[in-house]
Amino acid sequence: MNHFYIFLAFITMLFTCSPASNVDEPLVKTTQYAIYKDKVVQGKDTAFVKSGQHIVSNYISPASQTYSNFIKYKFSINEKDNELPVGEDHWVVIEPDMKEAPTVKFGEKPEAPSNIEPKMLPPNYTFTFRVDVSDVLNAFKSKGFFETLDGSRIAESDFKGFYIAGNAEPLSWDFVNLDNKKMKLQPTSNPNIYEITLVLNPYDDKVRDIKEWKQSLALEQAPKFSSDIPLVDAMFNMSMEEAFKTIEPDSTLRTGTKWAGVWTRDVSFSTFLAFAYLYPENAKISLLKKVKRGRIIQDTGSGGAWPISSDRTIWCIAAWEIYKVTGDADWLNTIYPIIKNTLEDDDKTLRNEETNLYCGESSFLDWREQTYPKWMDNKDIFASYNLGTNAIHYQARRILTEIAKIKGDSFEKYETEAESIKKGMNHHFRLPETSFYIQYLYGRNDMIPSQRFEALGNALSILFDVADPEFAEDVIDNAPTTAYGTSCIFPQIPDIPPYHNNAVWPFVQAFWNLAAAKTENDAALTHGIASIYRPAALFLSNYENMVASTGDFKGTEINSDRMLWSIAGNLAMIYRVFLGMSFEIDGLHFDPFVPHAFQGEKTLTNFKYRNAVLDITVKGHGKKITSFLLDGKTMSNAVISHDLVGHHTVEILLQADATSYSHLNAFEN
């Protein structure tokens, strides 16, 4: 695997540029793009920062120019993946002037494609798909139900329709939203044949070459940020505006422009990154929407929900963060039994006493073939042990330990459980031949390690202190980094379309950046911040994901702008990295890390912390605090007490520390 040539560009940039001196010099320069104080340039595409409230971008997705004529698809009953086994799809190569695919029979095993040489399909290509559903309809008539390949029965009275899913826009593998995407087939003159006509490679030639974001909301009660880097100011203002727009009429936090409602993991990761300290009441309401019978609701995953997917305990981390921010005793009383009930259920169902690990699907990586071998079914995924999921289970038990101490209850059991998980993680996920934690253990008769790198799990293991400081540095130092960011997994899985595979997710990048800041790796953090700012500026919104190989927002299986956790990740770069905020029981701690490329003065005003309002200024770069002033007085610790009242100023002076280092393990994707 060849090292990617941006590494030398980064080293040159980090040690030869004077990033604060000239707007014509790039802050960050790679072979793919460059970030300046007032613009982002990627080939012929540029996002110009006119001011902190105005960005103009001429970016147009190149996806329509690379749209393949090799289409994979399968049919569905009632928006379920229930026609063919995982990894088996119908397919068609659309030749010139071809207007329809051959009619296939529902459930019939397709021939495997061979010697396919895909070509580009022209934009706005009208094409028809047909399916013979006679077996399904005959079963309804004779038995009153149809039995799918996994043995599930669909009663005739429950039948909603036939749908199509696939790998090329407007087709999607997002089965649960096929009806919303208008992927329902219609009957033809032959009652056994259903069809749908779609416009493949959709492209709107009326899309303007120049698009812009202008701040439209005053947000007078919100904190205000300013620096000597207009791009950073614009990223803050755009993300703060998008954060406010996520608040629904019922006071919950919307998941994204295209995704209504509250999702456990989305709102929980978002709450930790930003919403606990920006909109704690909305975060509370949203979290409580994901509680039933005094227990946390698990998001859907490969197997439907808990216990195959078992990362619902990320809720505990979000709920605890709100308490540390607000000090709200009533909130603590509310979340204590919910966390305790949930963890007790998990102990009975998920815990393996031999490994000291908890089974279940990868946290957030919940789309089976995107990160698991095709032969693995839901039972196999349930029986596996994932790095990120166990990091969350570990931290949840540490939190329950702390809450029990506050309440004066017995805590030793939870403390012991947490230490057991940590021991199990370091024994099973940390191998001599790898310089980072492995992805998961999997198998049937014997568990074997998947030595693929998983970004979120490694980041959480560093942030939650599963990794000792020396190994944490090794992880950041040696983890593979691609041109457009730290991909969810590495290496990518061949022949699997981008989503979790071959993708960069800004919220994952944000957690990776927090881990890089903790280990004081300037190069990794610089590249990580650039990997969040580049797409947000060019795309004029905080999209959920992008293709790792192209950096484009089009081409992944599902995507949306104004995504809650992407917004939170962008804002965390200001609050948690540049300003270094960390909320603890005793107060607001500061541990900023400003990379060399982003050096300069940064000021946040009107930040509300409990009963205090803070105006905070950070000067310089690096991680070493040389002075910490509260209202002009030197303080011995960089901490604001939880009982501080009134309006105050905080000034932090940084100096590059000789112990900080810069290394980026850049790879070809």
XYZ file of C-alpha atoms in Angstrom:
669
model
C 0.000 0.000 0.000
C 1.644 3.229 -1.130
C 1.948 6.204 1.136
C -0.032 9.072 -0.267
C 2.001 11.996 -1.492
C 0.112 14.598 0.518
C 2.320 13.664 3.469
C 5.247 15.684 2.100
C 2.921 18.541 1.271
C 1.718 18.577 4.862
C 5.197 18.514 6.330
C 6.240 21.358 4.014
C 3.139 23.360 4.914
C 3.493 22.855 8.628
C 7.065 23.974 8.892
C 7.611 26.505 6.084
C 4.380 28.495 5.855
C 3.563 31.576 7.871
C -0.159 30.928 8.024
C -1.197 34.105 9.794
C 0.788 36.506 7.646
C -0.640 36.460 4.124
C -4.081 35.599 2.775
C -2.438 34.394 -0.453
C -0.567 31.654 1.394
C -2.534 28.475 2.087
C -3.188 27.439 5.648
C -3.419 23.836 4.482
C -2.315 22.514 1.098
C -2.677 18.999 -0.262
C -2.475 17.655 -3.790
C -6.301 17.669 -3.890
C -7.213 21.038 -2.414
C -5.965 24.076 -0.525
C -7.482 26.005 2.353
C -6.754 29.714 2.701
C -7.882 32.280 5.220
C -10.679 33.391 2.912
C -11.312 30.547 0.464
C -11.183 26.837 -0.273
C -9.833 25.793 -3.674
C -10.258 22.319 -5.165
C -9.317 22.184 -8.836
C -11.683 24.479 -10.711
C -14.027 24.714 -7.720
C -13.710 27.516 -5.187
C -15.595 28.616 -2.108
C -14.970 32.323 -1.522
C -15.479 33.656 1.995
C -16.792 37.162 1.441
C -17.200 37.652 5.192
C -17.962 35.638 8.279
C -21.615 35.784 7.216
C -21.282 35.096 3.493
C -19.759 32.286 1.392
C -20.011 31.933 -2.386
C -19.227 28.558 -3.997
C -19.144 27.399 -7.615
C -18.918 23.721 -6.648
C -20.958 21.311 -8.762
C -20.829 17.600 -8.080
C -18.974 15.720 -10.817
C -20.973 12.551 -10.078
C -23.109 12.837 -13.234
C -19.930 12.687 -15.325
C -18.909 9.331 -13.843
C -22.329 7.642 -13.588
C -21.910 3.998 -14.636
C -24.190 2.140 -17.056
C -23.742 -0.982 -14.894
C -26.745 -0.942 -12.546
C -27.343 -3.308 -9.622
C -30.830 -3.616 -8.168
C -33.277 -5.837 -6.372
C -36.982 -5.788 -5.665
C -38.752 -5.554 -2.334
C -42.062 -6.288 -0.673
C -43.197 -3.652 1.828
C -39.866 -1.777 1.807
C -37.933 -4.755 3.211
C -34.731 -6.355 1.925
C -36.534 -9.640 1.349
C -36.094 -10.707 -2.280
C -32.524 -12.027 -2.571
C -29.722 -12.991 -0.172
C -27.202 -10.340 0.865
C -24.672 -9.793 -1.911
C -26.914 -11.137 -4.686
C -28.452 -8.508 -6.958
C -30.093 -8.272 -10.333
C -28.002 -6.275 -12.770
C -28.138 -4.682 -16.160
C -25.619 -2.994 -18.440
C -27.509 -0.229 -20.215
C -26.283 -0.033 -23.788
C -26.971 2.989 -26.049
C -30.676 3.386 -26.913
C -31.650 0.634 -24.449
C -34.848 1.728 -22.680
C -35.813 -1.184 -20.437
C -34.274 -4.022 -18.453
C -35.256 -7.635 -19.098
C -38.202 -8.697 -16.945
C -36.980 -10.770 -13.983
C -38.910 -13.065 -11.698
C -39.205 -12.029 -8.060
C -36.772 -14.067 -5.962
C -35.090 -15.799 -8.890
C -31.324 -16.107 -8.440
C -29.514 -13.852 -10.948
C -26.460 -14.883 -12.926
C -23.218 -13.449 -11.581
C -21.851 -10.629 -13.760
C -18.555 -11.298 -15.521
C -16.226 -9.346 -17.809
C -18.201 -6.155 -17.331
C -16.585 -3.006 -18.711
C -18.763 -0.150 -17.416
C -19.151 3.028 -19.419
C -20.718 6.373 -18.608
C -24.498 6.664 -18.774
C -25.724 9.992 -20.183
C -27.524 12.335 -17.752
C -31.314 12.171 -17.369
C -31.635 8.726 -18.949
C -35.186 7.320 -18.865
C -35.255 3.596 -18.132
C -37.882 1.008 -17.148
C -37.571 -1.945 -14.759
C -40.103 -4.815 -14.645
C -40.631 -7.763 -12.331
C -42.777 -10.880 -12.563
C -44.479 -11.279 -9.172
C -46.723 -14.203 -10.068
C -45.260 -16.435 -7.326
C -46.061 -13.825 -4.693
C -49.601 -13.196 -5.915
C -50.332 -16.914 -6.295
C -49.149 -17.524 -2.728
C -51.469 -14.780 -1.501
C -54.391 -16.446 -3.271
C -53.645 -20.031 -2.237
C -52.241 -19.589 1.281
C -53.056 -16.041 2.305
C -49.383 -15.246 2.779
C -46.023 -15.255 1.000
C -42.937 -16.691 2.681
C -39.716 -14.758 2.032
C -36.227 -16.206 1.741
C -35.561 -15.938 5.502
C -38.809 -17.683 6.433
C -40.735 -14.528 7.296
C -44.368 -14.527 6.262
C -46.114 -11.557 4.687
C -49.881 -11.791 4.981
C -51.939 -10.647 2.031
C -53.705 -8.204 4.350
C -50.329 -6.642 5.256
C -49.169 -6.223 1.668
C -48.381 -2.577 0.809
C -46.618 -2.891 -2.513
C -43.592 -3.883 -4.557
C -40.547 -1.619 -4.565
C -37.158 -1.372 -6.220
C -33.808 -0.648 -4.552
C -30.414 -0.238 -6.162
C -26.976 1.290 -6.326
C -27.436 4.252 -8.667
C -29.375 7.477 -8.122
C -32.342 7.794 -7.825
C -32.209 4.144 -6.740
C -31.076 3.589 -3.181
C -30.384 0.695 -0.829
C -32.251 2.586 1.897
C -35.105 0.066 2.018
C -37.072 1.696 4.834
C -37.455 4.905 2.810
C -38.279 3.450 -0.604
C -41.842 4.747 -0.472
C -40.655 8.257 0.396
C -38.245 8.061 -2.528
C -41.146 7.097 -4.854
C -39.676 3.687 -5.659
C -43.014 1.848 -5.679
C -43.767 -0.260 -8.761
C -47.124 -0.064 -10.503
C -49.202 -2.881 -12.068
C -49.283 -3.238 -15.846
C -51.935 -4.636 -18.179
C -50.531 -8.043 -17.249
C -51.567 -8.500 -13.590
C -48.405 -10.498 -12.843
C -46.019 -7.819 -14.108
C -45.171 -4.658 -12.172
C -42.971 -1.864 -13.493
C -41.380 1.467 -12.722
C -39.846 4.049 -15.047
C -37.054 6.175 -13.609
C -34.751 8.943 -14.743
C -31.252 7.613 -14.110
C -28.246 9.881 -13.636
C -30.544 12.795 -12.787
C -28.966 16.160 -13.463
C -30.587 19.570 -13.305
C -28.906 21.700 -15.948
C -30.594 24.727 -14.431
C -28.417 24.483 -11.332
C -26.546 27.749 -11.055
C -22.786 27.702 -11.334
C -22.587 30.091 -8.397
C -24.333 29.329 -5.120
C -24.073 31.106 -1.814
C -24.752 30.966 1.875
C -25.730 34.187 3.604
C -26.490 34.320 7.282
C -30.223 34.897 7.570
C -30.762 34.582 11.331
C -29.497 37.109 13.853
C -29.245 34.575 16.722
C -28.906 37.458 19.162
C -28.895 35.238 22.261
C -26.259 32.864 20.896
C -22.504 33.107 21.435
C -20.534 35.128 18.877
C -17.143 34.112 17.518
C -14.447 36.071 15.724
C -10.878 35.430 14.637
C -8.355 36.622 12.092
C -9.330 33.744 9.769
C -12.594 34.591 7.933
C -13.098 30.960 6.886
C -13.194 29.807 10.505
C -15.637 32.596 11.374
C -17.904 31.613 8.479
C -17.805 27.932 9.460
C -18.871 28.881 12.978
C -21.693 31.175 11.850
C -23.048 28.787 9.221
C -23.000 25.895 11.688
C -24.624 27.929 14.468
C -27.392 28.927 12.074
C -27.874 25.332 10.945
C -27.883 24.198 14.578
C -30.741 26.571 15.366
C -32.656 25.366 12.301
C -32.592 21.787 13.599
C -34.943 22.740 16.449
C -38.410 21.404 15.605
C -41.769 22.864 16.748
C -41.926 20.171 19.460
C -38.479 21.343 20.694
C -36.693 18.165 19.578
C -33.578 18.239 17.412
C -34.167 17.188 13.810
C -31.711 14.605 12.504
C -31.192 16.272 9.109
C -32.912 18.152 6.319
C -34.059 14.852 4.792
C -34.485 12.965 8.069
C -37.225 14.000 10.464
C -37.429 12.718 14.010
C -34.910 11.760 16.672
C -32.399 8.925 16.417
C -30.694 7.669 19.570
C -27.130 7.622 18.315
C -27.406 10.747 16.141
C -28.753 12.956 18.894
C -26.436 11.416 21.506
C -23.203 11.926 19.571
C -24.432 15.414 18.628
C -25.250 16.247 22.230
C -21.773 15.319 23.400
C -20.062 17.258 20.613
C -22.057 20.486 20.896
C -25.734 20.503 21.812
C -25.265 19.798 25.532
C -23.738 23.255 25.960
C -25.581 25.091 23.166
C -29.158 23.815 23.523
C -29.273 21.618 26.646
C -33.058 21.787 27.074
C -33.677 20.674 23.492
C -31.110 17.927 23.943
C -32.922 16.751 27.092
C -36.284 16.625 25.324
C -34.749 14.753 22.401
C -33.001 12.200 24.598
C -36.173 11.487 26.566
C -37.965 10.792 23.269
C -35.677 7.777 23.005
C -36.756 6.183 26.300
C -39.443 3.538 26.705
C -40.301 1.496 29.803
C -37.493 3.249 31.633
C -34.900 2.019 29.144
C -33.031 3.503 26.197
C -34.446 2.726 22.756
C -31.972 1.153 20.333
C -31.767 2.531 16.807
C -32.403 0.103 13.999
C -29.465 -1.771 12.532
C -28.786 -4.917 10.551
C -30.957 -7.039 12.797
C -33.730 -4.539 13.339
C -32.728 -3.260 16.780
C -31.448 -4.395 20.198
C -29.729 -6.699 20.982
C -28.122 -7.242 17.542
C -27.384 -3.527 17.493
C -26.351 -2.579 21.009
C -24.797 0.890 20.973
C -27.839 2.578 22.550
C -25.694 3.291 25.626
C -24.179 6.274 23.794
C -27.317 7.928 25.249
C -25.697 7.665 28.701
C -22.700 9.692 27.564
C -24.935 12.436 26.163
C -27.170 12.548 29.240
C -24.150 12.740 31.555
C -22.641 15.538 29.457
C -25.802 17.599 29.933
C -25.536 17.129 33.690
C -21.891 18.215 33.710
C -22.803 21.311 31.695
C -25.885 22.310 33.694
C -25.453 20.761 37.141
C -29.200 20.030 37.015
C -29.955 17.680 39.943
C -33.461 16.923 38.640
C -31.967 15.797 35.348
C -29.575 13.519 37.215
C -32.521 11.992 39.082
C -34.255 11.397 35.757
C -31.384 9.711 33.946
C -30.049 7.600 36.832
C -32.693 4.829 36.744
C -32.807 4.863 32.932
C -29.074 4.250 32.695
C -29.134 1.651 35.468
C -32.046 -0.299 33.936
C -30.474 -0.260 30.495
C -27.053 -1.425 31.632
C -28.550 -4.189 33.749
C -30.427 -5.497 30.697
C -27.231 -5.359 28.664
C -25.318 -7.255 31.356
C -27.822 -10.096 31.189
C -27.950 -10.218 27.400
C -24.675 -9.013 25.892
C -21.861 -9.731 28.323
C -19.338 -12.522 27.687
C -17.567 -13.447 30.906
C -14.642 -15.098 29.112
C -13.689 -12.097 26.981
C -15.052 -9.358 29.291
C -16.598 -7.873 26.146
C -20.154 -7.031 25.101
C -21.465 -8.393 21.829
C -23.329 -6.516 19.144
C -22.978 -4.586 15.925
C -20.464 -1.803 15.338
C -21.571 1.526 16.740
C -23.075 3.630 13.925
C -21.617 1.228 11.305
C -24.956 -0.535 11.138
C -25.418 -1.510 7.506
C -24.325 -5.143 7.369
C -22.337 -5.564 4.126
C -20.887 -2.052 4.442
C -18.503 -3.262 7.160
C -19.093 -7.009 7.601
C -18.345 -9.985 5.302
C -21.300 -10.981 3.138
C -21.514 -14.437 4.701
C -22.307 -12.983 8.122
C -25.994 -12.958 9.019
C -27.696 -11.209 11.922
C -26.821 -14.007 14.345
C -23.143 -13.687 13.426
C -23.210 -9.924 13.878
C -24.890 -10.270 17.270
C -22.185 -12.719 18.372
C -19.322 -10.446 17.283
C -17.474 -7.964 19.513
C -16.868 -4.474 18.170
C -14.320 -1.901 19.296
C -16.508 1.227 19.246
C -19.517 -0.452 20.818
C -17.391 -1.755 23.690
C -15.797 1.662 24.185
C -19.310 3.051 24.661
C -20.289 0.254 27.070
C -17.115 0.955 29.051
C -17.760 4.674 29.305
C -21.425 4.120 30.215
C -20.356 2.074 33.237
C -17.833 4.707 34.278
C -20.650 7.231 34.146
C -22.977 5.028 36.184
C -20.170 4.686 38.732
C -19.901 8.471 39.062
C -23.663 8.965 39.338
C -23.916 6.286 42.028
C -21.163 8.051 43.989
C -23.029 11.366 43.770
C -26.229 9.677 44.950
C -24.439 7.924 47.805
C -25.255 4.476 46.393
C -23.086 1.416 45.980
C -20.870 1.860 42.930
C -18.242 -0.880 43.156
C -20.101 -3.270 40.835
C -20.221 -0.757 37.981
C -16.608 0.252 38.519
C -15.510 -3.382 38.344
C -17.555 -3.966 35.194
C -15.958 -0.950 33.524
C -12.440 -2.091 34.355
C -13.254 -5.578 33.063
C -14.361 -4.159 29.712
C -11.226 -2.018 29.484
C -9.069 -5.040 30.234
C -10.920 -7.110 27.638
C -10.581 -4.394 24.996
C -6.842 -4.032 25.482
C -6.397 -7.798 25.460
C -8.494 -8.610 22.388
C -8.455 -5.452 20.254
C -4.817 -4.428 20.727
C -2.588 -6.807 18.785
C 1.225 -6.824 18.603
C 1.177 -6.559 14.802
C -1.046 -3.457 14.637
C -0.405 0.082 15.854
C -4.096 0.768 16.443
C -7.063 -1.100 17.878
C -8.601 -3.612 15.474
C -12.183 -3.342 14.264
C -13.919 -6.380 15.757
C -13.786 -10.072 16.623
C -15.971 -12.276 14.452
C -16.547 -15.881 13.480
C -18.653 -18.904 14.365
C -16.616 -21.650 15.977
C -13.671 -19.414 16.849
C -13.463 -15.649 17.080
C -10.845 -14.108 14.804
C -9.746 -10.466 14.653
C -10.645 -8.200 11.756
C -7.508 -6.098 11.487
C -9.255 -3.383 9.518
C -8.979 0.113 11.040
C -12.163 1.701 12.417
C -11.938 5.453 13.034
C -14.751 6.062 15.523
C -13.879 3.130 17.772
C -10.227 4.136 17.951
C -11.110 7.779 18.640
C -13.522 6.860 21.440
C -10.963 4.487 22.950
C -8.517 7.386 23.183
C -11.032 9.924 24.479
C -12.401 7.523 27.125
C -8.897 6.500 28.302
C -9.131 2.879 27.236
C -5.778 3.500 25.550
C -2.835 4.523 27.700
C -1.168 7.811 26.614
C 1.691 6.117 24.766
C -0.561 3.826 22.749
C -2.978 6.699 22.087
C -0.130 8.553 20.386
C 0.692 5.426 18.380
C -2.914 5.150 17.215
C -3.093 8.723 15.905
C 0.438 8.449 14.546
C -0.128 5.249 12.579
C -3.807 5.238 11.646
C -4.307 5.464 7.869
C -5.518 8.841 6.631
C -6.925 9.484 3.163
C -6.748 12.659 1.111
C -10.220 13.866 2.103
C -10.132 12.783 5.724
C -10.066 9.842 8.087
C -12.365 7.287 6.488
C -14.777 5.303 8.658
C -12.854 2.111 7.922
C -9.602 1.300 6.145
C -8.857 -0.372 3.840
C -12.127 -0.101 1.962
C -14.148 -3.174 0.928
C -14.062 -3.817 -2.845
C -17.342 -3.820 -4.795
C -19.322 -2.305 -1.918
C -20.765 1.150 -2.731
C -19.780 4.156 -0.599
C -21.685 4.816 2.602
C -19.800 3.606 5.654
C -17.391 1.898 3.281
C -15.236 4.309 1.252
C -16.630 7.320 3.092
C -15.673 10.167 5.394
C -18.281 11.265 7.939
C -17.669 14.708 9.484
C -18.955 13.688 12.926
C -16.511 10.761 12.973
C -13.788 13.120 11.770
C -14.678 15.437 14.654
C -14.163 12.689 17.236
C -10.912 11.768 15.512
C -9.829 15.404 15.727
C -10.597 15.492 19.458
C -8.409 12.422 19.881
C -5.654 14.017 17.783
C -5.828 17.137 19.958
C -5.599 15.021 23.102
C -2.404 13.395 21.821
C -1.044 16.773 20.640
C -0.536 15.667 17.032
C -0.466 18.917 15.066
C -0.411 17.375 11.574
C -3.258 14.944 12.231
C -5.401 17.674 13.771
C -4.646 20.140 10.976
C -5.647 17.636 8.320
C -8.718 16.683 10.347
C -9.957 20.261 10.670
C -9.349 20.819 6.958
C -11.367 17.651 6.266
C -14.371 19.258 7.984
C -13.959 22.804 6.640
C -13.339 21.852 2.980
C -16.702 20.128 2.335
C -18.725 22.500 4.514
C -17.395 25.517 2.609
C -17.657 24.030 -0.883
C -21.069 22.414 -0.293
C -22.395 25.356 1.787
C -23.814 23.016 4.404
C -22.804 20.326 6.872
C -23.538 17.161 4.891
C -23.670 13.774 6.581
C -20.971 12.077 4.543
C -18.846 12.131 1.410
C -17.126 9.609 -0.824
C -13.608 9.075 0.520
C -12.097 8.570 -2.926
C -13.557 11.752 -4.459
C -14.520 14.005 -1.556
C -17.945 14.511 -3.167
C -21.282 14.577 -1.330
C -22.932 12.676 -4.190
C -22.191 9.017 -4.668
C -22.865 7.645 -1.190
C -25.920 5.469 -0.652
C -27.780 8.051 1.453
C -26.917 11.643 2.270
C -28.462 14.847 3.550
C -27.421 18.397 4.155
C -27.796 20.124 7.538
C -27.105 16.910 9.440
C -27.268 17.251 13.196
C -24.073 15.414 14.060
C -22.096 17.017 11.230
C -23.160 20.444 12.497
C -22.113 19.449 16.009
C -18.767 18.184 14.759
C -18.035 21.450 12.968
C -18.886 23.508 16.047
C -16.806 21.242 18.277
C -13.712 22.424 16.409
C -14.266 25.872 17.918
C -15.580 25.024 21.364
C -13.706 21.823 22.157
C -10.494 22.210 20.110
C -9.558 25.875 19.570
C -11.026 26.901 22.948
C -10.461 23.498 24.563
C -13.679 23.353 26.587
C -14.238 20.297 28.766
C -17.172 20.160 31.162
C -16.600 18.451 34.499
C -18.535 18.270 37.766
C -16.366 20.918 39.421
C -16.439 23.383 36.551
C -15.527 24.306 33.005
C -11.981 23.199 32.174
C -9.899 24.654 29.342
C -7.287 22.697 27.412
C -7.072 24.315 23.958
C -4.940 23.097 21.085
C -4.541 25.496 18.176
C -2.533 23.963 15.317
C 0.256 26.009 13.768
C -1.748 26.458 10.562
C -4.673 28.066 12.427
C -2.668 30.257 14.798
C -3.866 33.706 15.778
C -6.407 35.285 18.099
C -9.831 33.735 18.630
C -12.633 35.260 20.693
C -15.963 33.841 21.811
C -18.389 36.197 23.540
C -21.702 35.703 25.339
C -21.059 32.058 26.189
C -23.450 30.993 28.932
C -22.146 28.524 31.486
C -24.613 27.830 34.305
C -25.030 31.207 36.047
C -22.102 32.888 34.323
C -21.635 34.592 30.963
C -18.113 34.339 29.577
C -16.130 36.270 26.981
C -13.199 34.024 26.080
C -10.060 34.872 24.100
C -7.345 32.432 23.042
C -4.081 33.763 21.594
C -1.196 31.960 19.931
C -0.908 28.331 18.938
C 0.101 25.008 20.398
C -1.240 23.369 23.545
C 0.876 24.711 26.387
C -0.992 27.355 28.425
C 1.473 30.028 29.536
C -1.152 32.195 31.217
C -4.812 31.897 32.175
C -6.515 35.122 33.211
C -9.966 35.494 34.751
C -11.058 39.132 34.727
C -7.408 40.081 34.255
C -6.164 38.060 37.235
C -3.762 35.165 36.793
C -5.243 31.840 37.879
C -3.312 28.761 38.963
C -5.610 26.405 37.027
C -7.393 26.761 33.703
C -10.773 26.094 35.298
C -13.938 28.167 35.713
C -15.716 27.135 38.898
C -19.218 25.702 38.564
C -20.561 28.323 40.989
C -19.254 31.398 39.161
C -21.950 34.052 38.703
C -22.168 37.052 36.389
C -20.295 38.352 33.345
C -16.570 37.569 33.178
C -13.628 37.603 30.790
C -11.226 34.744 30.211
C -7.909 35.153 28.404
C -5.686 32.221 27.491
C -2.192 32.546 26.052
C -0.757 29.519 24.261
C 2.732 28.538 23.313
C 3.891 25.667 21.124
C 5.150 22.884 23.372
C 8.283 20.935 22.576
C 6.358 17.765 23.459
C 3.842 18.354 20.649
C 4.595 16.541 17.423
C 3.436 16.370 13.828
C 2.953 13.160 11.913
C 0.345 12.085 9.413
C 0.180 8.514 8.136
C -1.316 9.355 4.750
C -2.361 6.567 2.396
C -3.855 6.085 -1.035
C -7.531 5.305 -0.576
